[in-house]
Each structure stands twice: as C-alpha cells, then as structure tokens.
mmCIF file of C-alpha atoms and ligand atoms in Angstrom:
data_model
loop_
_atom_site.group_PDB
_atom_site.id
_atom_site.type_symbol
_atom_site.label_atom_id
_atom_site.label_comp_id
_atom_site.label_asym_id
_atom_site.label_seq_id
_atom_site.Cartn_x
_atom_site.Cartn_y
_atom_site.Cartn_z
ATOM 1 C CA UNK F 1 0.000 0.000 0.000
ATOM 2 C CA UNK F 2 0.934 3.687 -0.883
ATOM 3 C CA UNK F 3 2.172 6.115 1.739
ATOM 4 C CA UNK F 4 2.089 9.742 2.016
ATOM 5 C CA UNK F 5 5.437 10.882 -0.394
ATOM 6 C CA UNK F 6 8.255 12.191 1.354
ATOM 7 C CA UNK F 7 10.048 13.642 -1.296
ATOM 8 C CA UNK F 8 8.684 16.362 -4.112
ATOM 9 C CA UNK F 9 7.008 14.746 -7.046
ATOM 10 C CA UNK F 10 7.991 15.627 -10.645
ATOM 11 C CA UNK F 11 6.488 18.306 -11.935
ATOM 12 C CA UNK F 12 3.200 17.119 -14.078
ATOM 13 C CA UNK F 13 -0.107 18.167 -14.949
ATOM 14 C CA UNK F 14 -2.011 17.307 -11.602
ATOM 15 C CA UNK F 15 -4.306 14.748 -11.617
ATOM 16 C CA UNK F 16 -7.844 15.435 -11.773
ATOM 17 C CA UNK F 17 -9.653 15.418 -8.934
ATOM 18 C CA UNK F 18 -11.506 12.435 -7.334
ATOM 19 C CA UNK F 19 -15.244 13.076 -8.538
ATOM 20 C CA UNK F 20 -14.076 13.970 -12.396
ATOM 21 C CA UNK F 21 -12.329 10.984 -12.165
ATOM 22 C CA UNK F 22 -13.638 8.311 -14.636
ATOM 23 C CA UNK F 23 -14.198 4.778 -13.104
ATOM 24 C CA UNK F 24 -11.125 2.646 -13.301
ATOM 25 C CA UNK F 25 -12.737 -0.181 -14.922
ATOM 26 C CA UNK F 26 -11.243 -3.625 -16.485
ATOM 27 C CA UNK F 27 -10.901 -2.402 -19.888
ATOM 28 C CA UNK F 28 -8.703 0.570 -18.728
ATOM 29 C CA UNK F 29 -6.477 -1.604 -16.571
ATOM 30 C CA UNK F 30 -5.771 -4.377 -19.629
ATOM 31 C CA UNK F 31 -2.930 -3.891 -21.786
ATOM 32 C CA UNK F 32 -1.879 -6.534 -23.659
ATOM 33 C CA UNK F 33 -2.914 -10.007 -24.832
ATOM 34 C CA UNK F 34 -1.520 -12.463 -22.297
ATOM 35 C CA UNK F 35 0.620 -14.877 -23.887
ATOM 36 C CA UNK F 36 0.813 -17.523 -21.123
ATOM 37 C CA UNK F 37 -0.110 -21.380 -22.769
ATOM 38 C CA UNK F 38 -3.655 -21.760 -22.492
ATOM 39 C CA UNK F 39 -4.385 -23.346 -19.114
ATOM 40 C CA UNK F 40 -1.653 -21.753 -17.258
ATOM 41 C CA UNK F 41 -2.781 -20.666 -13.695
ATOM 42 C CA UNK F 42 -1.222 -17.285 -14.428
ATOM 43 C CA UNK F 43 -3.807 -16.179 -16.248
ATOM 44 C CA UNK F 44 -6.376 -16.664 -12.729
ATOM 45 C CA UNK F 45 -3.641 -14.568 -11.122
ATOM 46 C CA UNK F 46 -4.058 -11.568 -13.269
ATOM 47 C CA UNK F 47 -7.687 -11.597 -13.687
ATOM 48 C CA UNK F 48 -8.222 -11.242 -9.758
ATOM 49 C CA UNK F 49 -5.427 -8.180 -10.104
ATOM 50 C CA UNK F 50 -8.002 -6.638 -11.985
ATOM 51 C CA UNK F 51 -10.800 -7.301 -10.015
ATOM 52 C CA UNK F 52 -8.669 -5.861 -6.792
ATOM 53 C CA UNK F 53 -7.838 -2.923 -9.028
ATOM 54 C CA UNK F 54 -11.735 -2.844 -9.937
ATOM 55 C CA UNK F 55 -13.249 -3.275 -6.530
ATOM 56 C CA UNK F 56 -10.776 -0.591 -4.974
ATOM 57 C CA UNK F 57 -10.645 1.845 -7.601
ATOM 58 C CA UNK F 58 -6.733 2.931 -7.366
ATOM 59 C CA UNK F 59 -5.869 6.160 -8.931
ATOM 60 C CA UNK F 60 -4.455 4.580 -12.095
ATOM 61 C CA UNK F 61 -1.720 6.632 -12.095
ATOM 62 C CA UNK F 62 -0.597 5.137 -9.423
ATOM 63 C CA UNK F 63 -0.613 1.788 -10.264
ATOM 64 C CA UNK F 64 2.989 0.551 -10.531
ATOM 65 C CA UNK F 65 3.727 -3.355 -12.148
ATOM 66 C CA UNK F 66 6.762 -4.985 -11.534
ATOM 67 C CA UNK F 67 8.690 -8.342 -12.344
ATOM 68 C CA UNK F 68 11.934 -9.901 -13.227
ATOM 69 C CA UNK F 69 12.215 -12.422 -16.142
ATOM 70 C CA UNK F 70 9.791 -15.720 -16.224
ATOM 71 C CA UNK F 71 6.713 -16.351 -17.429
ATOM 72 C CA UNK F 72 4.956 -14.794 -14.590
ATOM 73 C CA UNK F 73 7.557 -11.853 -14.863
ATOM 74 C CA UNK F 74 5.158 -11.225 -18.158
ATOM 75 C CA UNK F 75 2.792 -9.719 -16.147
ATOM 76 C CA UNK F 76 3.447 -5.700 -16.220
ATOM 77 C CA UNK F 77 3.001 -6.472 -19.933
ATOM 78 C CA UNK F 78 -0.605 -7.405 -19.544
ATOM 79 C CA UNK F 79 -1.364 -4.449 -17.042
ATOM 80 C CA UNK F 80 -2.113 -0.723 -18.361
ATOM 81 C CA UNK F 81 -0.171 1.551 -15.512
ATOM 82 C CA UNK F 82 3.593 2.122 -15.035
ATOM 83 C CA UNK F 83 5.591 -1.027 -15.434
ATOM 84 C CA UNK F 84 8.511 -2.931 -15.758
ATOM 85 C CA UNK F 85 9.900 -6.114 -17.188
ATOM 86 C CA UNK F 86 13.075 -6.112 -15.319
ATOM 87 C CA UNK F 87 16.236 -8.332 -15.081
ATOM 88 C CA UNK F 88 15.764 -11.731 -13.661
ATOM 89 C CA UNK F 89 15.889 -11.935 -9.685
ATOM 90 C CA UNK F 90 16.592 -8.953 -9.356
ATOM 91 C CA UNK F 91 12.617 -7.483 -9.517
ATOM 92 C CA UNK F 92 13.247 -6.478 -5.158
ATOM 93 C CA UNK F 93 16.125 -3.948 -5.937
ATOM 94 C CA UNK F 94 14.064 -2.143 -8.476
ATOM 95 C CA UNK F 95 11.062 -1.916 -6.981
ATOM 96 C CA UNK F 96 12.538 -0.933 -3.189
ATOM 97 C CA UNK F 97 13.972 1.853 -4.963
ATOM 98 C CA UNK F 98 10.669 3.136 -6.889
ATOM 99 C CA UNK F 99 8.802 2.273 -2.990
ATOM 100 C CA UNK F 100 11.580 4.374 -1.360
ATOM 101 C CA UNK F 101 11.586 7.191 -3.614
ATOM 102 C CA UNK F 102 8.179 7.369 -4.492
ATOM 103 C CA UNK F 103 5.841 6.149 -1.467
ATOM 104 C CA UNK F 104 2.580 7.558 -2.735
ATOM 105 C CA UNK F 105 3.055 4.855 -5.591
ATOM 106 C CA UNK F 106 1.302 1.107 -4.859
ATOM 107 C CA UNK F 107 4.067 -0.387 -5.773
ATOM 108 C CA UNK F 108 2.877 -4.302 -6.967
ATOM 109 C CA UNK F 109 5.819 -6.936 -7.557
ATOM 110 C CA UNK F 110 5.025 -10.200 -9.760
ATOM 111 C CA UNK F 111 7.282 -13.296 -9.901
ATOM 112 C CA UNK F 112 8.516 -16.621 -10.456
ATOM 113 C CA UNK F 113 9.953 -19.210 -7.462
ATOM 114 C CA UNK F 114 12.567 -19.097 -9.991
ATOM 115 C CA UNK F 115 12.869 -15.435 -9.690
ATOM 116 C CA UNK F 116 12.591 -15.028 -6.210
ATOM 117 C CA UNK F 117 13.819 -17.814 -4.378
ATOM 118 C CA UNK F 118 17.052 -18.632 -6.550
ATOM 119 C CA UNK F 119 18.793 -15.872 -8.148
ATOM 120 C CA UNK F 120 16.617 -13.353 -6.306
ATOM 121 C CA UNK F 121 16.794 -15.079 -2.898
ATOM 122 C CA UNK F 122 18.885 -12.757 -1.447
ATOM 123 C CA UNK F 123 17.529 -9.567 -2.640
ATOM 124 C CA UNK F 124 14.133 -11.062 -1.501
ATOM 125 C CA UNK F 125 15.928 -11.638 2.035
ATOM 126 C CA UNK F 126 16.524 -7.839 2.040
ATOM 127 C CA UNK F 127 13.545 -6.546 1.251
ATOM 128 C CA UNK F 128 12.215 -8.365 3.545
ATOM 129 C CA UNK F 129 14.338 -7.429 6.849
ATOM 130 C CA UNK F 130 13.960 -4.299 5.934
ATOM 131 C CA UNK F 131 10.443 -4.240 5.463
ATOM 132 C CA UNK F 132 10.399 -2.199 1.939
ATOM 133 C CA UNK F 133 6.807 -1.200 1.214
ATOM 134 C CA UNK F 134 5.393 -3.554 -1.576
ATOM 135 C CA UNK F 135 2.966 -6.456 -2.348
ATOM 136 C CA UNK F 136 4.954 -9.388 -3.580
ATOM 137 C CA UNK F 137 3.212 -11.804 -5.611
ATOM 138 C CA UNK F 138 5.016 -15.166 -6.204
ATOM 139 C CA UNK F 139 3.657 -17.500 -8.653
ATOM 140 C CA UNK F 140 4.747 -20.622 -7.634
ATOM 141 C CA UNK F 141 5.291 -23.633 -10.426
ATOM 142 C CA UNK F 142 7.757 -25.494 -9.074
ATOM 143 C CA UNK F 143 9.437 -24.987 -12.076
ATOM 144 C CA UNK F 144 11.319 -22.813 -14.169
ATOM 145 C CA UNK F 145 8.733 -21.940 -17.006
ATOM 146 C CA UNK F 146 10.388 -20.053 -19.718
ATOM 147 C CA UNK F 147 12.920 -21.855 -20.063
ATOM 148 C CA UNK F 148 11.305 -25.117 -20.722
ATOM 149 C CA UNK F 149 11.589 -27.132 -17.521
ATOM 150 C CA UNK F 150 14.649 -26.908 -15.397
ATOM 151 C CA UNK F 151 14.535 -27.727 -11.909
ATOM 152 C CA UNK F 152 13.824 -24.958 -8.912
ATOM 153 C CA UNK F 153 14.066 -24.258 -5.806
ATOM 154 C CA UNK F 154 10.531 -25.482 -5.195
ATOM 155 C CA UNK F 155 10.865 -28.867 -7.073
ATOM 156 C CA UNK F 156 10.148 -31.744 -5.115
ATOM 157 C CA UNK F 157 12.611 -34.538 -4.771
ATOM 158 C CA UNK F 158 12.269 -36.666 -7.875
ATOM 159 C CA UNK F 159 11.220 -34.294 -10.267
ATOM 160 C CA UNK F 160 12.690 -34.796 -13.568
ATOM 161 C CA UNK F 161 13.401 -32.238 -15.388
ATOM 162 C CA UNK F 162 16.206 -31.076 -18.065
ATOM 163 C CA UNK F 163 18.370 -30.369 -15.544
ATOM 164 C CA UNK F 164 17.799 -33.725 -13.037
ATOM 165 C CA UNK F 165 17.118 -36.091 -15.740
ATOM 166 C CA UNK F 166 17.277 -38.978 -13.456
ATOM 167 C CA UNK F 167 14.726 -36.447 -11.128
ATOM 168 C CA UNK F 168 15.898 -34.162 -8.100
ATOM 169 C CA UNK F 169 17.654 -34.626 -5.186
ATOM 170 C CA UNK F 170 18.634 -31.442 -3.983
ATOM 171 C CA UNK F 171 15.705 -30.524 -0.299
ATOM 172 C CA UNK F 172 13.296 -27.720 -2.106
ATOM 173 C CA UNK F 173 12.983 -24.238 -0.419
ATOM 174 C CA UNK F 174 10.288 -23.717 1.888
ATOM 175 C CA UNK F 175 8.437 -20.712 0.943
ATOM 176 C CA UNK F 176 6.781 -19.968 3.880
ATOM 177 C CA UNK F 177 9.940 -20.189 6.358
ATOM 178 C CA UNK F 178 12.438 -18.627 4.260
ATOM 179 C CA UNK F 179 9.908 -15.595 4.197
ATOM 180 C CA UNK F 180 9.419 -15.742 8.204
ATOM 181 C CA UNK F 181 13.088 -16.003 8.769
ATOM 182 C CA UNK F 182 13.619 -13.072 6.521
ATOM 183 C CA UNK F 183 11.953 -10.710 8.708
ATOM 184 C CA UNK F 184 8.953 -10.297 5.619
ATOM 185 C CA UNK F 185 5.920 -8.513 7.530
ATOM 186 C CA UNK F 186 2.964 -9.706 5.919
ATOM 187 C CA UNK F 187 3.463 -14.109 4.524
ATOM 188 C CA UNK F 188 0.591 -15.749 2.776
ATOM 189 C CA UNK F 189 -0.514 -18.455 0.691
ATOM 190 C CA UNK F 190 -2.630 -19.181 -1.895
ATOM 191 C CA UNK F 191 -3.525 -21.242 -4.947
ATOM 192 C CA UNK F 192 -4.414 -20.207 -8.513
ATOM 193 C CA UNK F 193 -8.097 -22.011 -8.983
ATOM 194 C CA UNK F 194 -9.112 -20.536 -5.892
ATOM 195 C CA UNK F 195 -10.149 -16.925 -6.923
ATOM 196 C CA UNK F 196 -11.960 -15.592 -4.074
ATOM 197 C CA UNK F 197 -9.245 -16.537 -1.581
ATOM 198 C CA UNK F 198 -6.558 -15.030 -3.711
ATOM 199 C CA UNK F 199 -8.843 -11.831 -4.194
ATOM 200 C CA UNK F 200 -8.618 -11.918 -0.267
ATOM 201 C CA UNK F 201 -5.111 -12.302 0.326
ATOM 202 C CA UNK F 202 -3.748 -9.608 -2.287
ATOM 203 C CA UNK F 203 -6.416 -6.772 -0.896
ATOM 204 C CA UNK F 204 -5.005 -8.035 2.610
ATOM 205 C CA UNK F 205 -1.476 -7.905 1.940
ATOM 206 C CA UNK F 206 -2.254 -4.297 -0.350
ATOM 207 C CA UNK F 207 -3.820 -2.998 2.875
ATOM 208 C CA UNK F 208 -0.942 -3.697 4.727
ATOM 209 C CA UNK F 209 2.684 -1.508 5.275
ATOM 210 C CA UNK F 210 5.286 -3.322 4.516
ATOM 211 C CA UNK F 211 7.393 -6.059 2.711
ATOM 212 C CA UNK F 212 4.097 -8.401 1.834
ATOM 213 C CA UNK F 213 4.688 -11.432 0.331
ATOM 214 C CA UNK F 214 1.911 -13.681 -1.253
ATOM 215 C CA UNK F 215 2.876 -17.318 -2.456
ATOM 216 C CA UNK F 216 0.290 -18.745 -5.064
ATOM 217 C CA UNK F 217 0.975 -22.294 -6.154
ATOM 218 C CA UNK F 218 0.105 -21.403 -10.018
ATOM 219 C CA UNK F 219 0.284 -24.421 -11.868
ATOM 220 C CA UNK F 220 2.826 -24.790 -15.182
ATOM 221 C CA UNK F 221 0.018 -26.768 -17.551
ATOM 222 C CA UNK F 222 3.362 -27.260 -19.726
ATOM 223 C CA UNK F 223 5.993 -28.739 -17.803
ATOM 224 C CA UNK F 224 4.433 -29.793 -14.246
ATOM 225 C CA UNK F 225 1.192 -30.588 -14.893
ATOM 226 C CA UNK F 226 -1.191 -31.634 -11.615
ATOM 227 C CA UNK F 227 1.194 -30.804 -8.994
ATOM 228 C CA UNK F 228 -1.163 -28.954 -7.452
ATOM 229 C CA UNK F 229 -4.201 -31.119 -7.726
ATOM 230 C CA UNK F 230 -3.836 -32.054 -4.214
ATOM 231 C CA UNK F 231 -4.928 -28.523 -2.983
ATOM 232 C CA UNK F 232 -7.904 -28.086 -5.685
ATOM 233 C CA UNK F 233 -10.972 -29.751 -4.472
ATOM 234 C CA UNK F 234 -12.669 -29.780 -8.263
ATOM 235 C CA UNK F 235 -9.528 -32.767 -8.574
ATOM 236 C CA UNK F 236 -10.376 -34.506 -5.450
ATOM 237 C CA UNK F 237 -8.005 -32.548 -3.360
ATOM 238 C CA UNK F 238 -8.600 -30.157 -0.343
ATOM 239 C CA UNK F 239 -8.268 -26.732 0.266
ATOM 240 C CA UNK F 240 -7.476 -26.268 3.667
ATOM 241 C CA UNK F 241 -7.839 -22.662 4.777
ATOM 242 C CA UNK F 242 -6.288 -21.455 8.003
ATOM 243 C CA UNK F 243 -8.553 -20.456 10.995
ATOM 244 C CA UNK F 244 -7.767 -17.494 12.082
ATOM 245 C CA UNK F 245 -8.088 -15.859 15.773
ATOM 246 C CA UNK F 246 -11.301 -14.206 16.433
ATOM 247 C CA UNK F 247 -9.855 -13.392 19.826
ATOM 248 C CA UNK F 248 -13.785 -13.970 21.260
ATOM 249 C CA UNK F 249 -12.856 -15.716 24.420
ATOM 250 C CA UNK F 250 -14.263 -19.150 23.107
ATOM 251 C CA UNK F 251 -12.470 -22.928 23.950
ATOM 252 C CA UNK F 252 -12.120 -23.164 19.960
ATOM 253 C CA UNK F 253 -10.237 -19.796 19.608
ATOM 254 C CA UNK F 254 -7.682 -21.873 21.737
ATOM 255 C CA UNK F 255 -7.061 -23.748 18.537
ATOM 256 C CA UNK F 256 -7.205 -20.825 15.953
ATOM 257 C CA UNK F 257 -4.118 -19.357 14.590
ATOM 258 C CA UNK F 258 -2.499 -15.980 15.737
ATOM 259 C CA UNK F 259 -1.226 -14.516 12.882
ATOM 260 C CA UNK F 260 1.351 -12.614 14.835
ATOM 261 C CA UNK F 261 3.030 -15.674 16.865
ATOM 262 C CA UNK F 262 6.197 -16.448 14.326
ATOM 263 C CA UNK F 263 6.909 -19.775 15.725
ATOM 264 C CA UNK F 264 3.022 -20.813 15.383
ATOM 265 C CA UNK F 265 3.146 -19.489 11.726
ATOM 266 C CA UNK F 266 6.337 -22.050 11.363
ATOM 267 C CA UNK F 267 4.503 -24.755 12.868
ATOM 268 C CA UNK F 268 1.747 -24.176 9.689
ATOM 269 C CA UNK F 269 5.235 -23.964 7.849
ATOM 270 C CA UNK F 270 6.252 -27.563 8.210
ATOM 271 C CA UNK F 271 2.964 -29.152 7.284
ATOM 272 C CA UNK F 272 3.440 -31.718 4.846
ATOM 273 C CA UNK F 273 2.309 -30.892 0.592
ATOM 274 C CA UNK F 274 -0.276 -29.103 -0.183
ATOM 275 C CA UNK F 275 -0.058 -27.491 3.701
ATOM 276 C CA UNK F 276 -2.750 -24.807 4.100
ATOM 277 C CA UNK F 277 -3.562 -21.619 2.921
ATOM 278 C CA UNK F 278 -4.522 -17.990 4.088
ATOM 279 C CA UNK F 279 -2.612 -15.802 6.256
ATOM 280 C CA UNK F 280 0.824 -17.544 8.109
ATOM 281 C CA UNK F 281 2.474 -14.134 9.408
ATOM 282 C CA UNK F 282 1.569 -10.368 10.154
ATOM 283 C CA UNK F 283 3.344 -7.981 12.091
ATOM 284 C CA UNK F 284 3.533 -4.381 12.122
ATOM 285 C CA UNK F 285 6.858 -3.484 12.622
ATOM 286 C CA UNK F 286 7.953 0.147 11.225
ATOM 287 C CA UNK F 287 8.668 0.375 7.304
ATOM 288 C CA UNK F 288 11.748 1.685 5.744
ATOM 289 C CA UNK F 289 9.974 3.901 4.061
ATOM 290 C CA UNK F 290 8.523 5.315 7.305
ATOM 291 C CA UNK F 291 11.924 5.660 9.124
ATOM 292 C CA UNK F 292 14.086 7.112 6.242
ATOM 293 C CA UNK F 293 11.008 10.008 5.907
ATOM 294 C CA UNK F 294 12.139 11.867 9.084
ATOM 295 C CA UNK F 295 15.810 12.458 7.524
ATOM 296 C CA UNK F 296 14.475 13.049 3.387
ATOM 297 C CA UNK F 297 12.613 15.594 4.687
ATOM 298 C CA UNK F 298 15.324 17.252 7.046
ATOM 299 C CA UNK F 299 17.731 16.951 4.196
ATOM 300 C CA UNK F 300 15.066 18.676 1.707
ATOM 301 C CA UNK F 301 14.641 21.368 3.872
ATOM 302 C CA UNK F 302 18.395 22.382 4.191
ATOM 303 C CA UNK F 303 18.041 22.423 0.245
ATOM 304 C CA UNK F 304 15.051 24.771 0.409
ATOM 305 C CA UNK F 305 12.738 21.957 -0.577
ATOM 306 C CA UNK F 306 13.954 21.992 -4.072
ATOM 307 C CA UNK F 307 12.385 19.340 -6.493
ATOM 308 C CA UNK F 308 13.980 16.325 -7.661
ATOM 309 C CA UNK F 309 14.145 18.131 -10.778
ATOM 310 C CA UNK F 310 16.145 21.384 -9.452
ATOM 311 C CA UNK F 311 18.623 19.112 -7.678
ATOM 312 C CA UNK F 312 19.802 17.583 -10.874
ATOM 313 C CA UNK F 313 20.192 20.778 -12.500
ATOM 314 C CA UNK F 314 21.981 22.022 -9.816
ATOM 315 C CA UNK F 315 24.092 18.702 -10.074
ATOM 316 C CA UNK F 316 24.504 19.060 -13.610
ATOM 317 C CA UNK F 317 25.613 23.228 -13.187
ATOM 318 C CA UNK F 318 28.635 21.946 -10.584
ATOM 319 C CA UNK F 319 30.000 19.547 -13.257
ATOM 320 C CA UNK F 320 29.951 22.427 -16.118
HETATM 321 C C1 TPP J 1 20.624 -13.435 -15.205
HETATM 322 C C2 TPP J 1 19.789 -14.467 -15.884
HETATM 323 N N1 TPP J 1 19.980 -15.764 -15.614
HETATM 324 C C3 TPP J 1 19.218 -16.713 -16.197
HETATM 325 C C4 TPP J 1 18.238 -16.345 -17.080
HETATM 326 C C5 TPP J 1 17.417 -17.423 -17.768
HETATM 327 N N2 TPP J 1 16.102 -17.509 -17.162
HETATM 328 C C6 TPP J 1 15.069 -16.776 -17.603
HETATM 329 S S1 TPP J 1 13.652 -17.062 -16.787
HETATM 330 C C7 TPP J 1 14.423 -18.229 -15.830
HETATM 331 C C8 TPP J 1 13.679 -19.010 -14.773
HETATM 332 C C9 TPP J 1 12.202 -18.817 -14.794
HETATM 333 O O1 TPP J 1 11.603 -19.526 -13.761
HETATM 334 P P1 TPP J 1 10.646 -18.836 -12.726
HETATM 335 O O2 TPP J 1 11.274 -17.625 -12.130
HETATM 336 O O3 TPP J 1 10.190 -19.874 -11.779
HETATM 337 O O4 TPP J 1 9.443 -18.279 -13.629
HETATM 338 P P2 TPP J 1 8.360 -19.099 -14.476
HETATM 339 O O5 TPP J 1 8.832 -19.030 -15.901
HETATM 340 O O6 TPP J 1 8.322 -20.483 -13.958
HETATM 341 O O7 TPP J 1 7.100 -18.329 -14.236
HETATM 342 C C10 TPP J 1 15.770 -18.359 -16.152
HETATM 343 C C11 TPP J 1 16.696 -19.303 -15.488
HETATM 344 C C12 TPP J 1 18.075 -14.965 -17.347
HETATM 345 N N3 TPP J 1 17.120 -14.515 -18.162
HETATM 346 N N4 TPP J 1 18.839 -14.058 -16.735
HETATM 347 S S1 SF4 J 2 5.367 -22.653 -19.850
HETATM 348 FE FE1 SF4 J 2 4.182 -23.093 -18.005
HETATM 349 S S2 SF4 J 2 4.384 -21.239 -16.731
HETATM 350 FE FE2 SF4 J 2 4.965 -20.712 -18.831
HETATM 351 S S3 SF4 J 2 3.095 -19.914 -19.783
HETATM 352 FE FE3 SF4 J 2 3.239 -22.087 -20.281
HETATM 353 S S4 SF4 J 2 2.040 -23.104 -18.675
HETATM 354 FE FE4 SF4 J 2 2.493 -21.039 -17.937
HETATM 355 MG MG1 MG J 3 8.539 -21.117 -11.907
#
C-alpha cells in the first residue's frame, strides 16, 4: 500500500480530482494479450489483479507493475499503468527503490519461485528485513517456465526435469519459512483455482505496510502438470484454509491461529504438501519507508525543498 510521499514529485499536470475521475474499470487496466499457454494458472492470477484494481478503484496513475524475467515476470506487460519487465531476480532492488523514492506509488511486484527464491533469494531476504513497502506476488510452479523445464528451488525430490534427468535430489525451499526467517511482515498463501481466496489475500497484503509477500501455487500446464491437484478440491483434493483468531474468548479460539506468533506461523510452515492456505504471518513493525522520511525531509529542507528536478540541475551546473 501507498504512503504519504516524502520527497517532491515531478512536476506534471495534476491529476484530476476524485469526482471527475472516470471509473477505473477492467478495460482501462488491460494492456496486452496475455501470452501464457492456455491453461496456465497465471492467467487466474491476473484476472483477480483486476478485479482488486476494480473493486478498490486505485488512482491509475498510481498503479505501478513490476517483475523480473519468467513467465509470470510477463505480467506488467498485460497491465495498463507504469511497469517494468526487469532483469531476472533482481525485480526487489528495483522496486525498493521506486517504494523508497516514491511512497505515494502502490508499488505491486510479480514473480517466479525461480525469480525469487534462486537468483533473487537474497535480494528477496533484504527486502524483507527491511520491510520495503510492496505487495509481492510469487507465482509458484515449481518450475522454471520459460525456459522449458529446469529444476527450482521449489521442485520436489524426484522431479525430472532437463536439468535432473534422473529427477531431483537437492531438499526444495520452503516458501513460507524462508519468508518468516527473513523478517517479511505480511506471509501468505494461496492457490491459482481458488479466486476468491486469492482476491482476499492480495487486498489483505495491499492494505498492509510493509514487505508483503503472497505465495500462489500457479500451476505450469506445460511442464508440471497436476502438482497442485492435491490442494484443488474440483480434482479430489482439499483446500485447507487457516482459521484465524477471532480473539472472542471461546475454547475453539484456543485452537485458531495468531497470525502474529512467528513460531506458530512455522509450525503451519512444516505441514506436509499441499499445507494450508490464508494468512501464516503479520506484524507491524515500522517500514523503511517510514523511518528514512524523518531524515528526506530534514535533508530537503536544508536544500530549500527543491524538487527532484532542481537538484539535478543544480548537479549538472557543478560539473559544467
Ligand atoms: C541473469 C539471468 N539468468 C538466467 C536467465 C534465464 N532464465 C530466464 S527465466 C528463468 C527461470 C524462470 O523460472 P521462474 O522464475 O520460476 O518463472 P516461471 O517461468 O516459472 O514463471 C531463467 C533461469 C536470465 N534470463 N537471466
Ligand atoms: S510454460 Fe508453463 S508457466 Fe509458462 S506460460 Fe506455459 S504453462 Fe504457464
Ligand atoms: Mg517457476
């Protein structure tokens, strides 16, 4: 979610105000023609972005897509707002610095478990101890995608693939851990058939400030097909939702999951394939974006609160 901007915005024609504003409706929010493979759960990922976008009416001009390289890294293509296609893994870098320098911006990330738990670990790692202002979606295939079925660092043992031929061996990443242990502030789950859940979990993790994270197990119709059949109940499977605490004094609250108890949230971590689904973690510890405001703006002032704009001039004078 946006916060109020710290630092001077460009100069542009202002945007006009709320009641002239024209609805922000699906066909203004569509860019281009996906081209995932028909059947790929990607394509149930983007079309509840819209309806979020719909149903909360952003000011489109604020609407910022993100993604590094994969087929789900495709996405800003498919969105009409700002975007990027960026470099692979390293999607977190770019968009801390867009969330840092401009905070009024929702600033939404889109990714592979390619992308963001292999060459982007690390970056994710960051941006998540440092609690970076974003929602992260990661659509999780258990494969890498684009490049025709190598191995990741989701891939159950066994899995063959071009790159474990005789299937893997290597113990897969654990999503949901390696996002507690990072510090992220906001860690949930969800699955690509399941539409109304996944409408919930991005307009929770949207509402919330900080580094929010949303894994989606989005299946690759090409290269794993059914992996994820054991979570969708339309192929026998179940989707198992976490209860939540209602915190209403009753015996079966006792059983219901705090959402801000990190070892309970690992507990729901080491559940077994397909686990469960909703929110693991929440906690509302300050953003980087909120602690770096007090010093932009005491460092603007000694400048006379000169725009971005006037500072690079004045940059650009010095080096004459
Ligand atoms: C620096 C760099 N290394 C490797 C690649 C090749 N590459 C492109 S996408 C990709 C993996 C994609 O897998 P994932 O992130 O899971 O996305 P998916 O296609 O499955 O959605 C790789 C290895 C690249 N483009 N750039
Ligand atoms: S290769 Fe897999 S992940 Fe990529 S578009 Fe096709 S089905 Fe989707
Ligand atoms: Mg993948």
């Amino acid at each position: 979610m946006s916060e109020t901007t710290t630092t001077a915005p460009p100069t542009t024609t202002a945007p006009p105000a709320l009641e002239a504003r024209e609805k922000l409706t699906k066909k203004a929010i569509t860019a281009d023609h996906p081209t995932w493979c028909p059947g790929c759960g990607d394509f149930a990922v983007l079309a509840s972005f819209y309806k979020v976008l719909e149903k909360r009416q952003l000011d489109h001009e604020k609407i910022v897509t993100l993604a590094g390289i994969g087929c789900s890294s495709r996405f800003p293509y498919f969105v009409n707002g700002h975007g990027a296609h960026y470099i692979h893994g390293r999607a977190v870098p770019l968009a801390s610095g867009i969330s840092l320098a401009r905070p009024d911006l929702h600033v939404f990330l889109f990714g592979g478990d390619g992308d963001g738990f292999s060459i982007g670990g690390n970056h994710v790692d960051h941006g998540a101890r440092k609690n970076i202002n974003m929602t992260y979606f990661i659509m999780d295939n258990f494969v890498y995608g684009l490049t025709k079925k190598q191995t990741s660092p989701t891939s159950p043992i066994g899995f063959k693939s071009k790159t474990d031929p005789t299937g893997a061996i290597d113990q897969p990443v654990n999503p949901m851990k390696k996002l507690i242990a990072g510090g992220a502030t906001f860690i949930a789950r969800t699955h690509a058939t399941q539409v109304k859940h996944m409408m919930e979990m991005i307009e929770r993790a949207f509402d919330h400030q900080g580094f929010s994270v949303i894994e989606c197990l989005s299946e690759c119709v090409e290269f794993f097909p059914d992996v994820f059949d054991p979570a969708d109940p339309k192929k026998g499977g179940s989707f198992e939702v976490i209860q939540e605490k209602k915190w209403d004094n009753t015996p079966e609250d006792e059983l219901r999951h705090d959402v801000t108890d990190e070892l309970a949230a690992y507990k729901l971590a080491q559940l077994p394939f397909p686990g469960v689904f909703g929110v693991f973690y929440q906690n509302d510890r300050p953003t980087k974006n909120s602690l770096e405001k007090k010093w932009i703006e005491s460092s603007r002032e000694k400048t006379g609160n000169a725009s971005d704009l006037q500072l690079l001039q004045k940059t650009f004078d010095r080096m004459k």
